[in-house]
Amino acid sequence: MEEVPHDCPGADSAQAGRGASCQGCPNQRLCASGAGAAPDPAIEEIKEKMKTVKHKILVLSGKGGVGKSTFSAHLAHGLAEDENTQIALLDIDICGPSIPKIMGLEGEQVHQSGSGWSPVYVEDNLGVMSVGFLLSSPDDAVIWRGPKKNGMIKQFLRDVDWGEVDYLIVDTPPGTSDEHLSVVQYLATAHIDGAVIITTPQEVSLQDVRKEINFCHKVKLPIIGVVENMSGFICPKCKVRKESQIFPPTTGGAEVMCQDLKVPLLGKVPLDPRIGKSCDKGQSFLVDAPDSPATSAYRSIIQSEYLGVEGVSVHTSVQIPTGLEGA
Amino acid sequence: MEAAAEPGNLAGVQHIILVLSGKGGVGKSTISTQLALALRHAGKKVGILDVDLCGPSIPRMLQSQGRAVHQCDSGWVPVFVDQEQSVSLMSVGFLLEKPDEAVVWRGPKKNALIKQFVSDVAWGELDYLVVDTPPGTSDEHMATVEALRPYRPLGALVVTTPQECTSIFSSGGGEELARHAGVPFLGSVPLDPELTRSLEEGRDFIQEFPKSPAFPALTSIAQKILDATPACLS
């Protein structure tokens, strides 16, 4: 679907193929036949596949570069420290897959078996899947349009042999687009526990994160809570251990936003330069720097009542504040 | 292609620069804004086209949120961000009913809006049009490049940070996209945390800008652009 008319009503709309702007579109016949409106059989297949996956958590942010992948990876590491818990980490950032690097799995390839694609295992109880494993070189660029990305996500959910999993963590790219819509749609009947939304304290990030929260309301995705990343900086060499604000919360940071939008603030993770180093080396920061305030913050978030190992409780009855209705 | 038959709204635009990065959060929007201001400082008329439909940051950076977009015979009138009217801006941010509204669109609809932004904004006479993009290498980028290709964009400015995790484009992704687009590859710029602070605290970015340490780096890149582009083109 390369050339789409200006006022394309959408392949799944009632007007698909029938609108005035559909004249001349190469897909007109397909849309008019109702093919776009028929449910994708993959959704049922994915629902079956996901029966062995107990909990599914999406990690989102409207804004890029706030630490979604870092958080997803360390949530996975933290949960996997319990050897009896089986963790799966799925990276659906097709254009910018950071997870292989952060997990120390660059260069690994995906193997096929009779039961599907095998995830790449970091530990016996922590398996990972990413488009990064399908590239012949880690530097290859993936320049794909929406439909092709959606196809890949469908395959990740339907064709990967995850086995029995306690937690499936899904790392997403920034934004509110194809990848996000697809993962929500494909997992719709398989039940997603909810979304953890990552932000940094600045308004330029909160601005996009409010949109992401709005997206969750629009697609009826429960919000587990918000994590404020890069929240204050304590230099490891400083004897006084005074906190400085590299990214000042000039409009109140995540705390005020969460109060305004009535979503839980799961915690604040301070900046620690060692986090970046651990990620670049592909190691767990929780293991590399157990004494860091950032590690304590991660552990407290993982063990919080909203994201406890025993179960995941979510806010499904979030009141939508005035101003966001119908958005 | 209809664009080639009728130059339309880009007829008065001398040069087009795409600002890219595979990675999010490295400062594309900040850099797009800084580059536009550096060129303006050199006496040029500059337009900024913000094609980040999901996360349009530029209106806020130029203290232009909530401004209305008017129509004229040739299409949408871009928003002027300064009194001298030397910098104009178009962003999906101006078209949202509410600032926190999420643009939840799939590729084809994004492509359609980007084509409109390229062909239906009445830019008038501009020396430079700086195009800010979202992170990634996907629909928005391909739609922008294809819509702009008849106008021979000057080049791609790729933004990165020193961290290895963000080095995708410097490892070839950006060059590959630039090659795919048939545009030359320009350079990279250091960031200045003081400027970020100024943006966040709502201080007048345009006033503060000449004192920023990022200014010399930006002006040198802007100078390369100015040297590569003679003022008078037939």
Coordinates of C-alpha atoms in Angstrom, one line a residue:
Chain A
M1 CA 0.0 0.0 0.0
E2 CA 2.5 2.5 -1.2
E3 CA 0.2 5.2 -2.8
V4 CA -2.7 6.1 -0.7
P5 CA -5.2 8.9 -1.6
H6 CA -5.1 12.0 0.5
D7 CA -8.4 11.4 2.2
C8 CA -8.1 7.6 2.6
P9 CA -10.9 6.6 4.9
G10 CA -8.8 3.7 6.2
A11 CA -8.8 0.1 5.2
D12 CA -11.0 -0.9 8.1
S13 CA -13.5 1.8 7.9
A14 CA -17.1 1.4 6.7
Q15 CA -16.3 3.6 3.7
A16 CA -13.3 1.5 2.7
G17 CA -13.2 1.3 -1.1
R18 CA -16.4 3.2 -1.4
G19 CA -15.5 6.7 -0.6
A20 CA -15.0 9.4 -3.3
S21 CA -11.3 9.5 -2.6
C22 CA -11.0 5.8 -3.2
Q23 CA -11.4 6.2 -6.9
G24 CA -8.2 5.3 -8.6
C25 CA -6.6 3.8 -5.5
P26 CA -4.8 0.5 -6.4
N27 CA -6.3 -1.0 -3.3
Q28 CA -9.9 0.1 -4.0
R29 CA -11.1 -3.4 -5.0
L30 CA -9.6 -5.0 -2.0
C31 CA -11.1 -2.6 0.4
A32 CA -14.5 -2.6 -1.2
S33 CA -14.6 -6.4 -0.9
G34 CA -14.4 -6.0 2.9
A35 CA -11.0 -7.7 3.2
G36 CA -9.7 -4.8 5.4
A37 CA -12.5 -5.2 7.8
A38 CA -12.2 -9.0 8.4
P39 CA -10.3 -9.8 11.6
D40 CA -6.8 -11.0 11.1
P41 CA -6.6 -14.8 11.8
A42 CA -3.2 -14.1 13.4
I43 CA -5.0 -12.6 16.4
E44 CA -6.5 -16.0 17.3
E45 CA -3.2 -17.7 16.7
I46 CA -1.5 -15.2 18.9
K47 CA -4.1 -15.7 21.6
E48 CA -3.4 -19.4 21.6
K49 CA 0.4 -18.9 21.7
M50 CA 0.1 -16.4 24.6
K51 CA -1.8 -18.9 26.8
T52 CA 1.6 -20.0 28.2
V53 CA 2.5 -16.4 29.1
K54 CA 1.1 -15.3 32.5
H55 CA 1.8 -11.5 32.5
K56 CA 2.4 -9.1 29.6
I57 CA 3.8 -5.6 30.3
L58 CA 4.4 -3.0 27.6
V59 CA 7.1 -0.4 28.2
L60 CA 6.1 2.9 26.4
S61 CA 7.0 6.5 26.1
G62 CA 5.9 9.2 23.7
K63 CA 9.5 10.6 23.9
G64 CA 12.6 9.0 22.5
G65 CA 15.8 8.6 24.5
V66 CA 14.3 8.6 27.9
G67 CA 15.4 5.1 28.8
K68 CA 12.7 2.7 27.7
S69 CA 15.1 0.0 26.5
T70 CA 17.3 0.5 29.6
F71 CA 14.3 0.1 31.8
S72 CA 12.9 -2.9 29.9
A73 CA 16.2 -4.7 30.1
H74 CA 16.7 -4.0 33.8
L75 CA 13.1 -4.9 34.7
A76 CA 13.8 -8.2 32.9
H77 CA 17.1 -8.7 34.7
G78 CA 15.6 -7.8 38.1
L79 CA 12.7 -10.2 37.7
A80 CA 15.0 -12.9 36.4
E81 CA 17.1 -12.8 39.5
D82 CA 14.5 -15.2 40.9
E83 CA 15.6 -18.4 39.1
N84 CA 12.1 -19.8 39.4
T85 CA 10.6 -17.0 37.3
Q86 CA 10.7 -17.3 33.6
I87 CA 11.1 -14.0 31.8
A88 CA 10.8 -13.1 28.1
L89 CA 11.9 -9.7 26.7
L90 CA 10.5 -8.7 23.3
D91 CA 12.0 -5.8 21.4
I92 CA 9.5 -4.4 18.9
D93 CA 11.6 -1.3 18.1
I94 CA 12.1 -2.4 14.5
C95 CA 14.1 0.7 13.3
G96 CA 16.3 1.1 16.4
P97 CA 16.6 -2.2 18.2
S98 CA 18.8 -1.4 21.3
I99 CA 17.9 -4.5 23.3
P100 CA 20.5 -6.9 21.8
K101 CA 23.3 -4.5 22.8
I102 CA 22.0 -3.7 26.2
M103 CA 21.6 -7.4 27.0
G104 CA 25.1 -8.3 25.7
L105 CA 23.6 -10.3 22.8
E106 CA 24.9 -8.4 19.7
G107 CA 25.7 -10.7 16.9
E108 CA 23.5 -13.5 18.1
Q109 CA 21.3 -15.2 15.5
V110 CA 17.8 -16.6 15.8
H111 CA 17.4 -20.4 15.3
Q112 CA 14.3 -22.1 13.9
S113 CA 12.9 -25.3 15.3
G114 CA 9.8 -27.3 14.7
S115 CA 7.9 -25.2 17.2
G116 CA 9.0 -21.9 15.8
W117 CA 11.7 -19.3 16.3
S118 CA 13.8 -19.8 19.4
P119 CA 14.5 -16.7 21.6
V120 CA 18.1 -16.0 22.4
Y121 CA 18.8 -16.8 26.1
V122 CA 20.8 -14.5 28.3
E123 CA 20.2 -16.8 31.3
D124 CA 18.2 -20.1 31.4
N125 CA 15.2 -18.1 32.6
L126 CA 15.6 -15.0 30.5
G127 CA 14.9 -15.2 26.7
V128 CA 15.1 -12.3 24.3
M129 CA 13.8 -11.6 20.8
S130 CA 14.6 -8.6 18.6
V131 CA 14.8 -7.7 14.9
G132 CA 18.5 -7.0 15.8
F133 CA 19.0 -10.8 15.7
L134 CA 17.7 -11.0 12.2
L135 CA 20.1 -8.5 10.7
S136 CA 23.3 -9.7 9.0
S137 CA 25.2 -6.9 10.6
P138 CA 24.3 -4.8 13.8
D139 CA 24.9 -1.7 11.7
D140 CA 22.3 -2.6 9.1
A141 CA 19.5 0.0 8.9
V142 CA 15.9 -1.2 8.8
I143 CA 14.1 1.2 6.6
W144 CA 10.6 -0.2 6.5
R145 CA 7.1 1.3 6.2
G146 CA 4.3 0.5 8.6
P147 CA 2.8 -2.6 7.0
K148 CA 6.1 -4.4 6.9
K149 CA 6.9 -3.5 10.5
N150 CA 3.4 -4.8 11.5
G151 CA 4.1 -8.1 9.8
M152 CA 7.3 -8.5 11.8
I153 CA 5.6 -7.8 15.0
K154 CA 2.9 -10.3 14.1
Q155 CA 5.6 -12.9 13.5
F156 CA 7.3 -12.1 16.8
L157 CA 4.1 -12.7 18.7
R158 CA 2.9 -15.7 16.7
D159 CA 6.0 -17.6 15.6
V160 CA 8.4 -17.3 18.6
D161 CA 8.5 -20.3 20.8
W162 CA 8.4 -18.5 24.1
G163 CA 7.4 -21.6 26.1
E164 CA 6.0 -21.2 29.7
V165 CA 6.6 -17.5 30.7
D166 CA 5.8 -15.7 33.9
Y167 CA 6.5 -12.2 32.5
L168 CA 6.7 -11.0 28.9
I169 CA 8.1 -7.5 28.7
V170 CA 7.6 -5.7 25.4
D171 CA 10.0 -2.8 24.7
T172 CA 8.6 -0.3 22.1
P173 CA 10.0 2.5 20.0
P174 CA 9.0 6.1 20.9
G175 CA 5.7 7.5 19.6
T176 CA 2.1 6.4 19.1
S177 CA 2.1 4.7 15.7
D178 CA 2.1 1.4 13.8
E179 CA 4.2 -0.6 16.3
H180 CA 2.1 0.5 19.2
L181 CA -1.2 0.0 17.5
S182 CA -0.2 -3.4 16.2
V183 CA 1.1 -4.8 19.5
V184 CA -2.1 -3.7 21.2
Q185 CA -4.3 -5.1 18.5
Y186 CA -2.5 -8.4 18.2
L187 CA -2.5 -8.9 22.0
A188 CA -6.1 -7.6 22.4
T189 CA -7.6 -11.0 23.0
A190 CA -4.6 -12.3 24.9
H191 CA -5.0 -9.7 27.7
I192 CA -2.2 -7.2 28.4
D193 CA -1.7 -6.5 32.1
G194 CA -0.8 -2.9 31.3
A195 CA 1.8 -0.3 30.3
V196 CA 4.7 1.2 32.2
I197 CA 5.4 4.6 30.8
I198 CA 8.9 6.1 31.0
T199 CA 9.7 9.9 31.1
T200 CA 12.5 12.2 32.1
P201 CA 11.7 15.2 34.3
Q202 CA 11.7 17.9 31.5
E203 CA 8.6 19.4 30.0
V204 CA 9.8 18.5 26.5
S205 CA 9.5 14.8 27.6
L206 CA 6.3 15.2 29.7
Q207 CA 4.7 16.9 26.7
D208 CA 5.0 13.7 24.6
V209 CA 4.3 11.4 27.6
R210 CA 0.9 13.0 28.2
K211 CA 0.1 12.1 24.6
E212 CA 1.2 8.5 25.3
I213 CA -1.1 8.4 28.3
N214 CA -3.8 9.6 26.1
F215 CA -3.0 6.9 23.6
C216 CA -3.4 4.3 26.4
H217 CA -6.9 5.7 27.2
K218 CA -7.8 5.7 23.5
V219 CA -6.9 2.0 23.0
K220 CA -8.1 1.0 26.5
L221 CA -4.7 -0.1 27.6
P222 CA -4.4 -0.1 31.4
I223 CA -1.6 2.0 32.9
I224 CA 0.5 0.3 35.5
G225 CA 2.3 3.6 36.2
V226 CA 5.0 6.1 35.2
V227 CA 8.7 5.9 35.9
E228 CA 10.7 9.2 36.0
N229 CA 14.2 8.3 34.6
M230 CA 17.3 10.5 34.8
S231 CA 15.8 12.1 37.8
G232 CA 18.6 13.9 39.5
F233 CA 22.3 13.1 39.4
I234 CA 24.6 12.1 42.3
C235 CA 28.2 11.9 41.1
P236 CA 29.7 8.6 42.4
K237 CA 33.0 10.5 43.1
C238 CA 31.3 13.1 45.2
K239 CA 31.9 12.7 48.9
V240 CA 29.0 15.0 49.9
R241 CA 26.6 13.0 47.6
K242 CA 24.7 16.1 46.7
E243 CA 22.0 15.7 44.1
S244 CA 22.1 18.0 41.0
Q245 CA 19.4 18.4 38.4
I246 CA 20.7 17.8 35.0
F247 CA 17.2 17.7 33.6
P248 CA 15.3 20.1 35.8
P249 CA 11.6 19.4 36.4
T250 CA 10.7 22.9 35.5
T251 CA 6.9 22.1 35.2
G252 CA 6.9 19.8 38.2
G253 CA 8.3 16.6 36.6
A254 CA 6.5 13.3 36.5
E255 CA 5.2 13.8 40.0
V256 CA 2.9 16.7 39.1
M257 CA 1.9 15.1 35.8
C258 CA 0.9 11.9 37.6
Q259 CA -1.1 13.9 40.1
D260 CA -2.9 15.8 37.3
L261 CA -3.6 12.7 35.2
K262 CA -4.3 10.4 38.2
V263 CA -1.8 7.7 37.2
P264 CA 0.6 6.1 39.7
L265 CA 4.2 7.3 39.9
L266 CA 6.1 4.0 40.3
G267 CA 9.4 5.7 41.1
K268 CA 12.2 8.0 40.1
V269 CA 15.5 6.6 38.9
P270 CA 18.5 8.9 39.3
L271 CA 21.2 9.4 36.6
D272 CA 24.2 7.3 37.2
P273 CA 26.9 7.4 34.5
R274 CA 27.6 3.7 35.2
I275 CA 24.2 2.8 33.8
G276 CA 25.3 3.9 30.3
K277 CA 28.6 2.0 30.7
S278 CA 26.8 -1.2 31.7
C279 CA 24.4 -0.9 28.8
D280 CA 27.2 -0.4 26.4
K281 CA 29.0 -3.5 27.8
G282 CA 25.7 -5.5 27.7
Q283 CA 25.7 -6.2 31.4
S284 CA 23.1 -5.9 34.2
F285 CA 23.6 -2.6 36.0
L286 CA 21.9 -4.1 39.0
V287 CA 24.8 -6.5 39.3
D288 CA 27.6 -4.1 38.2
A289 CA 26.6 -1.4 40.7
P290 CA 24.6 -2.9 43.5
D291 CA 25.3 0.2 45.8
S292 CA 24.1 2.8 43.3
P293 CA 21.0 4.8 44.2
A294 CA 19.7 4.0 40.8
T295 CA 19.8 0.2 41.6
S296 CA 17.9 0.8 44.8
A297 CA 15.3 2.8 42.8
Y298 CA 15.0 0.0 40.2
R299 CA 14.5 -2.6 42.9
S300 CA 12.0 -0.6 44.7
I301 CA 10.0 -0.1 41.5
I302 CA 10.1 -3.8 40.7
Q303 CA 8.9 -4.7 44.1
S304 CA 6.3 -1.9 44.3
E305 CA 2.7 -2.9 44.9
Y306 CA 1.9 -2.0 41.3
L307 CA 4.5 -4.2 39.8
G308 CA 5.1 -6.9 42.5
V309 CA 6.5 -10.3 41.7
E310 CA 3.5 -11.9 43.1
G311 CA 1.1 -10.2 40.8
V312 CA 0.6 -7.1 38.8
S313 CA -2.1 -4.7 40.0
V314 CA -3.2 -2.0 37.6
H315 CA -5.4 1.0 37.6
T316 CA -8.2 0.1 35.2
S317 CA -10.6 2.6 36.6
V318 CA -8.5 5.7 35.8
Q319 CA -10.7 8.7 35.7
I320 CA -10.1 10.6 32.5
P321 CA -9.6 14.2 33.5
T322 CA -11.6 16.8 31.6
G323 CA -9.8 18.0 28.5
L324 CA -8.7 14.5 27.4
E325 CA -12.1 13.1 26.5
G326 CA -12.6 12.2 22.9
A327 CA -9.0 12.9 22.2
Chain B
M1 CA 4.5 13.0 -10.1
E2 CA 2.3 16.0 -9.5
A3 CA 5.1 17.8 -7.6
A4 CA 7.5 17.9 -10.6
A5 CA 4.8 19.4 -12.8
E6 CA 4.0 22.3 -10.6
P7 CA 6.7 23.7 -8.2
G8 CA 3.9 25.3 -6.2
N9 CA 4.6 26.2 -2.6
L10 CA 8.2 25.2 -2.6
A11 CA 9.1 27.3 -5.7
G12 CA 10.4 30.1 -3.5
V13 CA 12.5 27.8 -1.2
Q14 CA 16.2 27.9 -2.2
H15 CA 17.6 25.0 -0.1
I16 CA 16.2 22.2 2.0
I17 CA 18.0 20.5 4.9
L18 CA 16.7 17.3 6.5
V19 CA 17.7 16.7 10.2
L20 CA 17.8 13.0 11.1
S21 CA 18.8 10.5 13.7
G22 CA 18.0 6.9 14.1
K23 CA 17.9 7.3 17.9
G24 CA 15.3 9.3 19.8
G25 CA 16.2 11.9 22.4
V26 CA 19.5 13.0 21.0
G27 CA 18.4 16.5 20.2
K28 CA 17.1 16.6 16.6
S29 CA 14.5 19.2 17.3
T30 CA 16.9 21.3 19.4
I31 CA 19.4 21.1 16.6
S32 CA 16.9 21.9 13.9
T33 CA 15.9 25.0 15.9
Q34 CA 19.5 26.0 16.5
L35 CA 20.5 25.5 12.9
A36 CA 17.5 27.6 11.8
L37 CA 18.5 30.3 14.2
A38 CA 22.2 30.2 13.1
L39 CA 21.1 30.7 9.5
R40 CA 18.8 33.5 10.5
H41 CA 21.7 35.1 12.4
A42 CA 23.6 35.0 9.1
G43 CA 20.7 37.1 7.6
K44 CA 18.8 34.3 6.0
K45 CA 15.0 33.7 5.9
V46 CA 14.3 30.3 7.3
G47 CA 11.4 27.9 7.5
I48 CA 11.1 24.9 9.8
L49 CA 9.0 22.0 8.9
D50 CA 8.3 19.7 11.8
V51 CA 7.3 16.2 10.5
D52 CA 7.4 14.5 13.9
L53 CA 3.7 13.8 13.9
C54 CA 3.6 11.8 17.2
G55 CA 6.0 14.1 19.2
P56 CA 6.0 17.6 17.7
S57 CA 8.5 19.5 20.0
I58 CA 9.3 22.6 18.0
P59 CA 6.3 24.9 18.7
R60 CA 7.2 24.8 22.4
M61 CA 10.9 25.4 21.8
L62 CA 10.1 28.6 20.0
Q63 CA 7.4 29.6 22.4
S64 CA 4.7 29.2 19.7
Q65 CA 2.4 26.6 21.2
G66 CA -1.3 27.2 20.7
R67 CA -0.8 29.5 17.7
A68 CA -3.4 29.3 15.0
V69 CA -2.7 28.2 11.4
H70 CA -4.5 30.3 8.8
Q71 CA -5.4 29.5 5.3
C72 CA -4.7 31.5 2.2
D73 CA -5.2 30.8 -1.5
S74 CA -2.1 28.7 -1.7
G75 CA -2.7 26.7 1.4
W76 CA -1.7 26.9 5.0
V77 CA 0.2 29.9 6.2
P78 CA 3.1 28.9 8.4
V79 CA 3.4 30.5 11.8
F80 CA 6.0 33.2 12.2
V81 CA 7.9 32.8 15.5
D82 CA 9.6 36.2 15.6
Q83 CA 8.5 39.8 15.1
E84 CA 10.8 40.3 12.1
Q85 CA 9.1 37.3 10.4
S86 CA 12.5 35.8 9.5
V87 CA 11.6 32.3 10.9
S88 CA 8.4 30.5 10.0
L89 CA 7.2 27.1 11.3
M90 CA 4.8 24.4 10.4
S91 CA 4.0 21.5 12.8
V92 CA 1.2 19.1 13.4
G93 CA 1.3 20.6 16.9
F94 CA -0.6 23.6 15.6
L95 CA -3.3 21.4 14.1
L96 CA -4.2 19.5 17.3
E97 CA -7.4 20.6 19.1
K98 CA -5.8 20.0 22.4
P99 CA -2.0 20.0 23.2
D100 CA -2.1 16.6 24.8
E101 CA -4.0 14.9 22.0
A102 CA -2.2 11.9 20.7
V103 CA -1.8 11.4 17.0
V104 CA -2.4 7.7 16.7
W105 CA -2.0 7.1 13.0
R106 CA -0.7 4.3 10.9
G107 CA 1.8 4.8 8.1
P108 CA -0.5 5.6 5.2
K109 CA -2.3 8.4 7.0
K110 CA 1.0 9.9 8.2
N111 CA 2.3 9.7 4.7
A112 CA -0.7 11.6 3.4
L113 CA -0.3 14.4 6.0
I114 CA 3.4 14.7 5.3
K115 CA 2.7 15.1 1.5
Q116 CA 0.3 17.9 2.5
F117 CA 2.9 19.6 4.6
V118 CA 5.3 19.5 1.8
S119 CA 2.9 20.7 -0.9
D120 CA 0.2 22.8 0.8
V121 CA 2.2 25.1 3.1
A122 CA 2.6 28.6 1.6
W123 CA 6.3 29.1 2.6
G124 CA 6.8 32.0 0.3
E125 CA 10.4 33.1 -0.3
L126 CA 12.8 31.2 1.9
D127 CA 16.6 30.8 1.8
Y128 CA 16.4 27.6 3.8
L129 CA 13.8 25.1 4.9
V130 CA 15.0 22.9 7.8
V131 CA 13.0 19.7 8.1
D132 CA 12.9 18.1 11.6
T133 CA 12.1 14.4 11.6
P134 CA 11.1 11.9 14.3
P135 CA 13.4 9.1 15.5
G136 CA 13.7 6.0 13.3
T137 CA 13.9 5.2 9.6
S138 CA 10.3 4.6 8.6
D139 CA 7.2 6.0 7.1
E140 CA 7.7 9.7 8.0
H141 CA 11.3 9.7 6.7
M142 CA 10.4 7.9 3.4
A143 CA 7.4 10.0 2.8
T144 CA 9.4 13.2 3.4
V145 CA 12.3 12.2 1.2
E146 CA 10.0 11.1 -1.6
A147 CA 7.9 14.2 -1.4
L148 CA 11.0 16.4 -1.3
R149 CA 13.0 14.6 -3.9
P150 CA 11.8 16.7 -6.9
Y151 CA 13.2 19.8 -5.0
R152 CA 16.7 18.3 -4.5
P153 CA 17.1 18.6 -0.7
L154 CA 20.5 20.0 0.1
G155 CA 21.4 17.3 2.5
A156 CA 20.9 15.4 5.7
L157 CA 22.2 16.6 9.0
V158 CA 22.5 13.6 11.3
V159 CA 22.4 14.1 15.1
T160 CA 24.0 11.7 17.5
T161 CA 25.5 11.6 21.0
P162 CA 28.8 10.0 22.0
Q163 CA 27.2 6.9 23.7
E164 CA 27.6 3.8 21.7
C165 CA 24.0 2.8 22.0
T166 CA 23.1 5.9 19.9
S167 CA 25.7 5.3 17.3
I168 CA 23.3 3.6 14.8
F169 CA 23.3 6.3 12.2
S170 CA 27.0 7.0 12.6
S171 CA 27.5 3.3 12.0
G172 CA 25.9 3.7 8.6
G173 CA 22.1 3.8 9.0
G174 CA 21.9 7.5 8.3
E175 CA 24.3 7.3 5.4
E176 CA 22.3 4.5 4.1
L177 CA 19.1 6.4 4.3
A178 CA 20.8 9.4 2.8
R179 CA 22.0 7.2 -0.1
H180 CA 18.5 5.8 -0.5
A181 CA 17.2 9.4 -0.6
G182 CA 19.9 10.5 -3.0
V183 CA 21.0 13.3 -0.6
P184 CA 24.5 14.2 0.6
F185 CA 25.5 13.7 4.2
L186 CA 26.5 16.9 6.2
G187 CA 27.9 16.4 9.7
S188 CA 27.3 16.3 13.5
V189 CA 26.9 18.9 16.2
P190 CA 27.7 18.9 20.0
L191 CA 24.9 19.7 22.5
D192 CA 24.9 22.3 25.1
P193 CA 23.1 21.5 28.4
E194 CA 22.9 25.3 29.2
L195 CA 20.7 25.8 26.1
T196 CA 18.5 22.9 27.2
R197 CA 18.1 24.6 30.5
S198 CA 17.2 27.9 28.8
L199 CA 14.5 26.1 26.8
E200 CA 13.1 24.4 29.8
E201 CA 12.9 27.6 31.9
G202 CA 11.0 29.4 29.2
R203 CA 13.7 32.0 28.7
D204 CA 13.8 33.6 25.3
F205 CA 15.7 31.0 23.3
I206 CA 16.3 33.4 20.4
Q207 CA 17.8 36.0 22.6
E208 CA 19.9 33.5 24.5
F209 CA 21.2 31.7 21.5
P210 CA 24.3 33.8 20.5
K211 CA 25.8 33.3 23.9
S212 CA 25.5 29.5 23.8
P213 CA 28.7 27.4 23.4
A214 CA 26.9 25.4 20.8
F215 CA 26.7 28.6 18.7
P216 CA 30.3 28.3 17.2
A217 CA 29.8 24.7 16.1
L218 CA 26.4 25.5 14.6
T219 CA 27.7 28.6 12.8
S220 CA 30.5 26.6 11.3
I221 CA 28.1 24.1 9.9
A222 CA 25.8 26.8 8.8
Q223 CA 28.8 28.5 7.2
K224 CA 29.5 25.2 5.3
I225 CA 25.9 25.2 4.1
L226 CA 26.1 28.9 3.1
D227 CA 29.4 28.3 1.3
A228 CA 27.9 25.4 -0.6
T229 CA 24.8 27.3 -1.6
P230 CA 25.3 30.5 -3.7
A231 CA 22.8 33.2 -2.8
C232 CA 21.5 33.7 -6.3
L233 CA 20.1 30.7 -8.0
S234 CA 18.4 30.8 -11.3

